[in-house]
Amino acid sequence: MKVFDGHNDVLSRVFAAGPGAMEGFLSGDGEGHLDLPRAELGGLAGACFAVFTAAPPPADYEDGAYFVPVPHREALREGLAQAALLQRMARASGGRLRIARAAADLDGDGLAAVLHLEGAEPISTGLDELEVLHAAGLRSLGLVWSRRNAFATGVPFAFPGTPDQGPGLTDAGRALVRACGELRIALDVSHLNERGFWEVAELSDAPLIASHSGAHVLCPSPRNLTDDQLRAVGERRGLVGINFFPGFLRADGADEAETPLVLIAEHAAHAAQLAGPECVGLGSDFDGATMPAPLGDVTGLPALLDTLRSAGFTDVQLEGIAFGNWRRVLAETWG
Ligand code: ZN
């Protein structure tokens, strides 16, 4: 069974590793959770590849504080480098990796990469960079990571906590939501705070997508969606990609690799109950977070599908969660 995964940070990993790392990704050097040969072994047919600008936490960072904002110039430089890296990877892959620009590109052999921006810091408020990145293949965007920027406010990671922290969108954020609507770029609400979530829901008529989040009632992390948010995702025919990070799965919020895969199935079942099984998918966070030890890396995807099947999902529901629901929601958004 083929899989579409809603979130990985492999571009950040390969970018940070420097020269030679791209060749290692293509030939399969076993680094991180994801390289091309292991993706093929795991049945990965499509994935959102995040462009993300890291920022060191401030010296006085305490658990629960917001991460510091990233200056636009730095974010643009790093964002362009990661977007360029994906172009080079695709070109050097001999057809095994392609950048998906339309729904039809999600079908067929090989791995379809959706270029995603996790945090809009590389974009200035005039939105010129959005136009250029869209022309380069950008098809999915999250307004924020877990910090404030010119557009919106993300949630911090402090556990336990509510996603209802901080103000809603700025005027520039509302303009960016409208521009994504015009360009038909998918809007991702993972990392966005709750006020921002409801404003996006009101401003945009596209499906509501949370690419890598879980259910707050099962794990009270601010990164997870409340039941009201999950119902809204279902009402808008959107999608929640269940995150594999133990800290967003476990009731105790622990970053503990010894975490059973059945927790992913429990989050998927709760999301399916409130949003509908056709609005649930996967959003691993490969190369961006600790993975459950029984999964290991991308080659563990078949074991996860077995766990979902054992948890009671039918074959039709499972095909949707593994691939079809992501395909539907992206096709509807992109037109
Ligand atoms: Zn993330």
mmCIF file of C-alpha atoms and ligand atoms in Angstrom:
data_model
loop_
_atom_site.group_PDB
_atom_site.id
_atom_site.type_symbol
_atom_site.label_atom_id
_atom_site.label_comp_id
_atom_site.label_asym_id
_atom_site.label_seq_id
_atom_site.Cartn_x
_atom_site.Cartn_y
_atom_site.Cartn_z
ATOM 1 C CA MET A 1 0.000 0.000 0.000
ATOM 2 C CA LYS A 2 1.432 3.377 -0.985
ATOM 3 C CA VAL A 3 1.755 6.219 1.498
ATOM 4 C CA PHE A 4 1.578 10.020 1.354
ATOM 5 C CA ASP A 5 3.228 11.685 4.329
ATOM 6 C CA GLY A 6 2.218 15.246 5.217
ATOM 7 C CA HIS A 7 5.442 16.484 6.796
ATOM 8 C CA ASN A 8 9.172 15.853 6.822
ATOM 9 C CA ASP A 9 12.213 17.994 7.612
ATOM 10 C CA VAL A 10 14.685 16.187 5.382
ATOM 11 C CA LEU A 11 15.600 19.435 3.566
ATOM 12 C CA SER A 12 16.669 20.991 6.890
ATOM 13 C CA ARG A 13 18.700 17.899 7.749
ATOM 14 C CA VAL A 14 20.472 17.664 4.397
ATOM 15 C CA PHE A 15 21.011 21.453 4.235
ATOM 16 C CA ALA A 16 22.567 21.491 7.716
ATOM 17 C CA ALA A 17 24.790 18.474 6.918
ATOM 18 C CA GLY A 18 26.485 20.430 4.107
ATOM 19 C CA PRO A 19 28.372 19.256 0.992
ATOM 20 C CA GLY A 20 27.884 15.627 0.020
ATOM 21 C CA ALA A 21 24.710 15.171 2.040
ATOM 22 C CA MET A 22 22.446 15.406 -1.013
ATOM 23 C CA GLU A 23 24.316 12.557 -2.680
ATOM 24 C CA GLY A 24 23.945 10.611 0.550
ATOM 25 C CA PHE A 25 20.185 11.184 0.501
ATOM 26 C CA LEU A 26 19.948 9.929 -3.080
ATOM 27 C CA SER A 27 22.206 6.891 -2.659
ATOM 28 C CA GLY A 28 20.903 5.968 0.789
ATOM 29 C CA ASP A 29 23.435 6.808 3.477
ATOM 30 C CA GLY A 30 21.133 5.752 6.317
ATOM 31 C CA GLU A 31 21.288 9.184 7.983
ATOM 32 C CA GLY A 32 18.184 10.500 9.736
ATOM 33 C CA HIS A 33 14.750 8.954 9.211
ATOM 34 C CA LEU A 34 14.484 9.330 5.472
ATOM 35 C CA ASP A 35 16.567 8.899 2.334
ATOM 36 C CA LEU A 36 15.416 7.971 -1.153
ATOM 37 C CA PRO A 37 16.167 4.197 -1.113
ATOM 38 C CA ARG A 38 14.534 3.816 2.323
ATOM 39 C CA ALA A 39 11.518 5.855 1.160
ATOM 40 C CA GLU A 40 11.109 3.365 -1.687
ATOM 41 C CA LEU A 41 11.410 0.430 0.724
ATOM 42 C CA GLY A 42 8.756 1.943 3.005
ATOM 43 C CA GLY A 43 6.262 2.501 0.200
ATOM 44 C CA LEU A 44 6.455 6.302 0.370
ATOM 45 C CA ALA A 45 4.837 7.628 -2.820
ATOM 46 C CA GLY A 46 4.441 11.280 -1.847
ATOM 47 C CA ALA A 47 5.424 13.688 0.914
ATOM 48 C CA CYS A 48 5.445 17.340 1.884
ATOM 49 C CA PHE A 49 9.067 18.510 2.090
ATOM 50 C CA ALA A 50 9.296 21.454 4.481
ATOM 51 C CA VAL A 51 11.488 24.491 3.958
ATOM 52 C CA PHE A 52 12.196 25.665 7.505
ATOM 53 C CA THR A 53 14.455 28.292 9.024
ATOM 54 C CA ALA A 54 15.803 27.252 12.394
ATOM 55 C CA ALA A 55 16.606 29.736 15.112
ATOM 56 C CA PRO A 56 18.618 29.059 18.235
ATOM 57 C CA PRO A 57 16.538 29.440 21.383
ATOM 58 C CA PRO A 58 17.433 32.588 23.319
ATOM 59 C CA ALA A 59 19.943 32.185 26.138
ATOM 60 C CA ASP A 60 17.196 32.714 28.703
ATOM 61 C CA TYR A 61 14.805 30.270 27.002
ATOM 62 C CA GLU A 62 12.682 28.320 29.438
ATOM 63 C CA ASP A 63 10.370 25.496 28.544
ATOM 64 C CA GLY A 64 7.157 27.179 27.509
ATOM 65 C CA ALA A 65 8.643 30.376 26.124
ATOM 66 C CA TYR A 66 8.178 31.343 22.496
ATOM 67 C CA PHE A 67 11.130 30.866 20.172
ATOM 68 C CA VAL A 68 12.749 34.081 18.991
ATOM 69 C CA PRO A 69 11.668 35.599 15.667
ATOM 70 C CA VAL A 70 13.940 35.051 12.652
ATOM 71 C CA PRO A 71 14.968 38.105 10.594
ATOM 72 C CA HIS A 72 13.538 38.093 7.056
ATOM 73 C CA ARG A 73 16.917 38.332 5.322
ATOM 74 C CA GLU A 74 18.265 35.241 7.105
ATOM 75 C CA ALA A 75 15.045 33.303 6.532
ATOM 76 C CA LEU A 76 15.033 34.161 2.826
ATOM 77 C CA ARG A 77 18.650 33.052 2.364
ATOM 78 C CA GLU A 78 18.091 29.741 4.157
ATOM 79 C CA GLY A 79 14.661 29.198 2.591
ATOM 80 C CA LEU A 80 15.964 29.683 -0.942
ATOM 81 C CA ALA A 81 18.881 27.333 -0.235
ATOM 82 C CA GLN A 82 16.496 24.582 0.908
ATOM 83 C CA ALA A 83 14.092 25.144 -2.011
ATOM 84 C CA ALA A 84 17.076 24.986 -4.376
ATOM 85 C CA LEU A 85 18.221 21.773 -2.695
ATOM 86 C CA LEU A 86 14.900 20.097 -3.524
ATOM 87 C CA GLN A 87 15.206 21.195 -7.173
ATOM 88 C CA ARG A 88 18.724 19.724 -7.342
ATOM 89 C CA MET A 89 17.629 16.511 -5.627
ATOM 90 C CA ALA A 90 14.826 16.033 -8.142
ATOM 91 C CA ARG A 91 17.100 16.737 -11.103
ATOM 92 C CA ALA A 92 19.804 14.363 -9.846
ATOM 93 C CA SER A 93 17.389 11.570 -8.893
ATOM 94 C CA GLY A 94 17.021 10.105 -12.374
ATOM 95 C CA GLY A 95 13.234 10.363 -12.204
ATOM 96 C CA ARG A 96 12.877 8.713 -8.778
ATOM 97 C CA LEU A 97 11.952 12.031 -7.100
ATOM 98 C CA ARG A 98 9.796 14.717 -8.723
ATOM 99 C CA ILE A 99 8.311 18.007 -7.531
ATOM 100 C CA ALA A 100 4.508 17.832 -7.601
ATOM 101 C CA ARG A 101 2.900 20.947 -9.066
ATOM 102 C CA ALA A 102 -0.519 19.468 -9.904
ATOM 103 C CA ALA A 103 -2.676 16.614 -8.625
ATOM 104 C CA ALA A 104 -1.695 14.336 -11.520
ATOM 105 C CA ASP A 105 1.926 14.607 -10.360
ATOM 106 C CA LEU A 106 0.929 12.757 -7.167
ATOM 107 C CA ASP A 107 0.245 9.589 -9.173
ATOM 108 C CA GLY A 108 2.663 7.189 -10.804
ATOM 109 C CA ASP A 109 5.943 5.595 -9.816
ATOM 110 C CA GLY A 110 8.621 7.266 -7.738
ATOM 111 C CA LEU A 111 8.337 9.808 -4.945
ATOM 112 C CA ALA A 112 6.280 12.992 -5.418
ATOM 113 C CA ALA A 113 7.631 15.880 -3.346
ATOM 114 C CA VAL A 114 5.331 18.751 -2.397
ATOM 115 C CA LEU A 115 7.353 21.877 -1.694
ATOM 116 C CA HIS A 116 6.064 23.264 1.636
ATOM 117 C CA LEU A 117 7.031 26.382 3.589
ATOM 118 C CA GLU A 118 6.908 25.841 7.368
ATOM 119 C CA GLY A 119 6.725 29.410 8.647
ATOM 120 C CA ALA A 120 6.410 32.286 6.179
ATOM 121 C CA GLU A 121 9.479 34.231 7.376
ATOM 122 C CA PRO A 122 11.154 34.041 3.910
ATOM 123 C CA ILE A 123 8.207 36.047 2.543
ATOM 124 C CA SER A 124 8.101 39.830 2.993
ATOM 125 C CA THR A 125 4.798 41.615 3.507
ATOM 126 C CA GLY A 126 4.723 42.717 -0.139
ATOM 127 C CA LEU A 127 4.442 38.967 -0.962
ATOM 128 C CA ASP A 128 6.897 39.084 -3.925
ATOM 129 C CA GLU A 129 8.703 35.980 -2.631
ATOM 130 C CA LEU A 130 5.404 34.089 -2.544
ATOM 131 C CA GLU A 131 4.976 34.606 -6.290
ATOM 132 C CA VAL A 132 8.514 33.436 -7.035
ATOM 133 C CA LEU A 133 8.342 30.432 -4.711
ATOM 134 C CA HIS A 134 4.990 29.435 -6.230
ATOM 135 C CA ALA A 135 6.598 29.550 -9.668
ATOM 136 C CA ALA A 136 9.335 27.266 -8.262
ATOM 137 C CA GLY A 137 6.719 24.747 -7.151
ATOM 138 C CA LEU A 138 5.550 25.914 -3.705
ATOM 139 C CA ARG A 139 2.143 24.295 -3.163
ATOM 140 C CA SER A 140 1.716 24.319 0.638
ATOM 141 C CA LEU A 141 2.393 26.950 3.294
ATOM 142 C CA GLY A 142 2.131 27.247 7.059
ATOM 143 C CA LEU A 143 1.908 30.864 8.201
ATOM 144 C CA VAL A 144 4.029 30.150 11.270
ATOM 145 C CA TRP A 145 6.244 27.734 13.107
ATOM 146 C CA SER A 146 6.179 27.867 16.932
ATOM 147 C CA ARG A 147 7.029 31.561 17.178
ATOM 148 C CA ARG A 148 5.672 34.954 16.162
ATOM 149 C CA ASN A 149 6.292 36.446 12.747
ATOM 150 C CA ALA A 150 4.914 39.250 10.572
ATOM 151 C CA PHE A 151 1.839 37.195 9.712
ATOM 152 C CA ALA A 152 0.653 35.236 12.750
ATOM 153 C CA THR A 153 1.620 33.600 16.049
ATOM 154 C CA GLY A 154 2.527 29.962 16.527
ATOM 155 C CA VAL A 155 2.057 27.852 19.647
ATOM 156 C CA PRO A 156 4.939 27.153 22.029
ATOM 157 C CA PHE A 157 5.719 23.552 23.018
ATOM 158 C CA ALA A 158 5.171 23.749 26.816
ATOM 159 C CA PHE A 159 3.277 20.691 28.070
ATOM 160 C CA PRO A 160 0.498 20.558 29.027
ATOM 161 C CA GLY A 161 -0.955 23.581 27.314
ATOM 162 C CA THR A 162 -3.768 24.952 25.223
ATOM 163 C CA PRO A 163 -3.442 26.000 21.567
ATOM 164 C CA ASP A 164 -5.360 29.152 22.572
ATOM 165 C CA GLN A 165 -2.303 31.304 23.258
ATOM 166 C CA GLY A 166 -1.463 34.629 21.672
ATOM 167 C CA PRO A 167 -3.158 36.952 19.197
ATOM 168 C CA GLY A 168 -4.729 36.214 15.820
ATOM 169 C CA LEU A 169 -3.439 37.050 12.343
ATOM 170 C CA THR A 170 -1.892 40.393 11.473
ATOM 171 C CA ASP A 171 -3.136 42.431 8.487
ATOM 172 C CA ALA A 172 -0.199 40.974 6.520
ATOM 173 C CA GLY A 173 -1.276 37.499 7.624
ATOM 174 C CA ARG A 174 -4.783 38.061 6.304
ATOM 175 C CA ALA A 175 -3.310 39.293 3.001
ATOM 176 C CA LEU A 176 -1.103 36.181 2.818
ATOM 177 C CA VAL A 177 -4.117 33.897 3.391
ATOM 178 C CA ARG A 178 -5.989 35.638 0.559
ATOM 179 C CA ALA A 179 -2.943 35.426 -1.741
ATOM 180 C CA CYS A 180 -2.582 31.685 -1.069
ATOM 181 C CA GLY A 181 -6.258 31.354 -1.976
ATOM 182 C CA GLU A 182 -5.680 33.118 -5.303
ATOM 183 C CA LEU A 183 -2.609 30.996 -6.086
ATOM 184 C CA ARG A 184 -4.364 27.899 -4.705
ATOM 185 C CA ILE A 185 -1.500 27.114 -2.334
ATOM 186 C CA ALA A 186 -2.626 24.774 0.483
ATOM 187 C CA LEU A 187 -2.727 26.503 3.901
ATOM 188 C CA ASP A 188 -1.379 24.407 6.764
ATOM 189 C CA VAL A 189 -2.574 25.286 10.284
ATOM 190 C CA SER A 190 -0.186 22.996 12.225
ATOM 191 C CA HIS A 191 1.858 25.237 14.620
ATOM 192 C CA LEU A 192 -0.708 28.071 14.269
ATOM 193 C CA ASN A 193 -2.420 29.191 17.471
ATOM 194 C CA GLU A 194 -6.158 28.775 17.934
ATOM 195 C CA ARG A 195 -7.182 32.386 17.175
ATOM 196 C CA GLY A 196 -5.232 32.187 13.953
ATOM 197 C CA PHE A 197 -6.849 28.828 13.140
ATOM 198 C CA TRP A 198 -10.376 30.247 13.378
ATOM 199 C CA GLU A 199 -9.431 33.333 11.350
ATOM 200 C CA VAL A 200 -7.982 31.147 8.582
ATOM 201 C CA ALA A 201 -11.180 29.079 8.687
ATOM 202 C CA GLU A 202 -13.210 32.257 8.179
ATOM 203 C CA LEU A 203 -10.995 33.909 5.544
ATOM 204 C CA SER A 204 -10.274 30.880 3.373
ATOM 205 C CA ASP A 205 -12.769 28.626 1.649
ATOM 206 C CA ALA A 206 -10.153 25.946 0.929
ATOM 207 C CA PRO A 207 -10.075 22.666 2.907
ATOM 208 C CA LEU A 208 -8.558 23.169 6.389
ATOM 209 C CA ILE A 209 -5.291 21.221 6.607
ATOM 210 C CA ALA A 210 -3.259 20.462 9.734
ATOM 211 C CA SER A 211 -0.336 18.569 8.214
ATOM 212 C CA HIS A 212 1.319 17.200 11.374
ATOM 213 C CA SER A 213 -0.758 17.395 14.549
ATOM 214 C CA GLY A 214 -2.697 15.121 16.876
ATOM 215 C CA ALA A 215 -5.759 15.136 19.113
ATOM 216 C CA HIS A 216 -5.502 17.455 22.133
ATOM 217 C CA VAL A 217 -7.929 15.398 24.208
ATOM 218 C CA LEU A 218 -5.502 12.420 24.065
ATOM 219 C CA CYS A 219 -2.296 14.443 24.512
ATOM 220 C CA PRO A 220 -2.741 18.000 25.817
ATOM 221 C CA SER A 221 0.102 19.600 23.835
ATOM 222 C CA PRO A 222 -0.580 23.075 22.394
ATOM 223 C CA ARG A 223 0.530 21.541 19.054
ATOM 224 C CA ASN A 224 -2.566 19.304 18.954
ATOM 225 C CA LEU A 225 -6.095 20.127 17.815
ATOM 226 C CA THR A 226 -9.051 20.472 20.165
ATOM 227 C CA ASP A 227 -12.234 18.550 19.430
ATOM 228 C CA ASP A 228 -13.846 21.764 18.089
ATOM 229 C CA GLN A 229 -10.908 22.204 15.701
ATOM 230 C CA LEU A 230 -11.127 18.558 14.571
ATOM 231 C CA ARG A 231 -14.864 18.988 13.875
ATOM 232 C CA ALA A 232 -14.085 22.123 11.848
ATOM 233 C CA VAL A 233 -11.505 20.205 9.792
ATOM 234 C CA GLY A 234 -14.210 17.636 9.011
ATOM 235 C CA GLU A 235 -16.873 20.233 8.192
ATOM 236 C CA ARG A 236 -14.443 21.857 5.747
ATOM 237 C CA ARG A 237 -13.508 18.506 4.125
ATOM 238 C CA GLY A 238 -9.933 19.135 5.240
ATOM 239 C CA LEU A 239 -7.318 16.830 6.715
ATOM 240 C CA VAL A 240 -5.347 16.213 9.872
ATOM 241 C CA GLY A 241 -2.053 14.364 9.333
ATOM 242 C CA ILE A 242 -1.329 12.470 12.548
ATOM 243 C CA ASN A 243 2.129 13.367 13.874
ATOM 244 C CA PHE A 244 4.383 10.452 14.967
ATOM 245 C CA PHE A 245 6.319 12.409 17.635
ATOM 246 C CA PRO A 246 5.802 10.694 21.028
ATOM 247 C CA GLY A 247 5.528 14.105 22.730
ATOM 248 C CA PHE A 248 2.387 14.816 20.678
ATOM 249 C CA LEU A 249 0.999 11.271 21.088
ATOM 250 C CA ARG A 250 1.447 10.269 24.722
ATOM 251 C CA ALA A 251 -0.917 11.398 27.477
ATOM 252 C CA ASP A 252 2.172 12.347 29.537
ATOM 253 C CA GLY A 253 3.731 14.339 26.679
ATOM 254 C CA ALA A 254 7.106 12.607 27.152
ATOM 255 C CA ASP A 255 9.730 12.714 24.377
ATOM 256 C CA GLU A 256 10.230 8.961 24.778
ATOM 257 C CA ALA A 257 11.094 6.700 21.842
ATOM 258 C CA GLU A 258 9.745 3.617 23.615
ATOM 259 C CA THR A 259 6.214 4.486 22.549
ATOM 260 C CA PRO A 260 3.867 1.943 20.922
ATOM 261 C CA LEU A 261 2.484 2.570 17.430
ATOM 262 C CA VAL A 262 -1.041 1.917 18.683
ATOM 263 C CA LEU A 263 -1.011 5.506 20.026
ATOM 264 C CA ILE A 264 -0.885 6.767 16.427
ATOM 265 C CA ALA A 265 -3.915 4.575 15.708
ATOM 266 C CA GLU A 266 -5.739 6.020 18.736
ATOM 267 C CA HIS A 267 -5.177 9.596 17.544
ATOM 268 C CA ALA A 268 -6.271 8.582 14.040
ATOM 269 C CA ALA A 269 -9.410 6.916 15.424
ATOM 270 C CA HIS A 270 -10.350 9.973 17.493
ATOM 271 C CA ALA A 271 -9.790 12.302 14.527
ATOM 272 C CA ALA A 272 -11.828 9.940 12.338
ATOM 273 C CA GLN A 273 -14.672 9.967 14.863
ATOM 274 C CA LEU A 274 -14.889 13.782 14.930
ATOM 275 C CA ALA A 275 -13.750 14.781 11.435
ATOM 276 C CA GLY A 276 -14.589 11.632 9.467
ATOM 277 C CA PRO A 277 -12.155 8.909 8.337
ATOM 278 C CA GLU A 278 -11.810 10.606 4.937
ATOM 279 C CA CYS A 279 -10.263 13.627 6.702
ATOM 280 C CA VAL A 280 -7.407 11.756 8.423
ATOM 281 C CA GLY A 281 -3.913 11.165 7.066
ATOM 282 C CA LEU A 282 -0.308 10.813 8.185
ATOM 283 C CA GLY A 283 2.164 13.595 9.058
ATOM 284 C CA SER A 284 5.303 11.904 10.357
ATOM 285 C CA ASP A 285 7.726 14.742 11.196
ATOM 286 C CA PHE A 286 10.570 12.498 9.899
ATOM 287 C CA ASP A 287 13.939 14.189 10.475
ATOM 288 C CA GLY A 288 12.249 16.806 12.645
ATOM 289 C CA ALA A 289 11.416 14.876 15.826
ATOM 290 C CA THR A 290 12.028 11.720 17.840
ATOM 291 C CA MET A 291 10.284 8.742 16.211
ATOM 292 C CA PRO A 292 8.674 5.832 18.084
ATOM 293 C CA ALA A 293 11.213 2.992 18.288
ATOM 294 C CA PRO A 294 8.797 0.373 16.828
ATOM 295 C CA LEU A 295 8.647 2.545 13.674
ATOM 296 C CA GLY A 296 12.290 3.557 13.542
ATOM 297 C CA ASP A 297 12.312 5.394 10.239
ATOM 298 C CA VAL A 298 10.437 5.540 6.930
ATOM 299 C CA THR A 299 10.931 1.790 6.408
ATOM 300 C CA GLY A 300 8.587 1.262 9.382
ATOM 301 C CA LEU A 301 5.540 2.574 7.499
ATOM 302 C CA PRO A 302 4.220 -0.937 6.655
ATOM 303 C CA ALA A 303 4.340 -1.803 10.383
ATOM 304 C CA LEU A 304 2.303 1.332 11.111
ATOM 305 C CA LEU A 305 -0.285 0.371 8.470
ATOM 306 C CA ASP A 306 -0.549 -3.083 10.083
ATOM 307 C CA THR A 307 -1.171 -1.395 13.441
ATOM 308 C CA LEU A 308 -3.905 0.802 11.938
ATOM 309 C CA ARG A 309 -5.534 -2.255 10.370
ATOM 310 C CA SER A 310 -5.418 -4.133 13.685
ATOM 311 C CA ALA A 311 -7.019 -1.102 15.366
ATOM 312 C CA GLY A 312 -10.123 -1.632 13.230
ATOM 313 C CA PHE A 313 -9.775 0.598 10.180
ATOM 314 C CA THR A 314 -11.250 -1.060 7.092
ATOM 315 C CA ASP A 315 -9.175 -1.522 3.933
ATOM 316 C CA VAL A 316 -10.979 1.394 2.271
ATOM 317 C CA GLN A 317 -10.417 3.673 5.268
ATOM 318 C CA LEU A 318 -6.799 2.560 5.489
ATOM 319 C CA GLU A 319 -6.113 3.309 1.824
ATOM 320 C CA GLY A 320 -7.548 6.780 2.441
ATOM 321 C CA ILE A 321 -5.484 7.429 5.555
ATOM 322 C CA ALA A 322 -2.318 6.114 3.904
ATOM 323 C CA PHE A 323 -2.642 8.031 0.628
ATOM 324 C CA GLY A 324 -6.069 8.824 -0.826
ATOM 325 C CA ASN A 325 -7.181 11.465 1.664
ATOM 326 C CA TRP A 326 -4.057 13.565 1.163
ATOM 327 C CA ARG A 327 -4.434 13.193 -2.596
ATOM 328 C CA ARG A 328 -8.072 14.338 -2.453
ATOM 329 C CA VAL A 329 -7.451 17.357 -0.262
ATOM 330 C CA LEU A 330 -4.461 18.556 -2.316
ATOM 331 C CA ALA A 331 -6.317 18.009 -5.597
ATOM 332 C CA GLU A 332 -9.328 19.991 -4.308
ATOM 333 C CA THR A 333 -7.087 22.800 -3.074
ATOM 334 C CA TRP A 334 -4.877 23.034 -6.142
ATOM 335 C CA GLY A 335 -7.758 22.696 -8.625
HETATM 336 ZN ZN ZN B 1 6.590 21.218 12.517
#
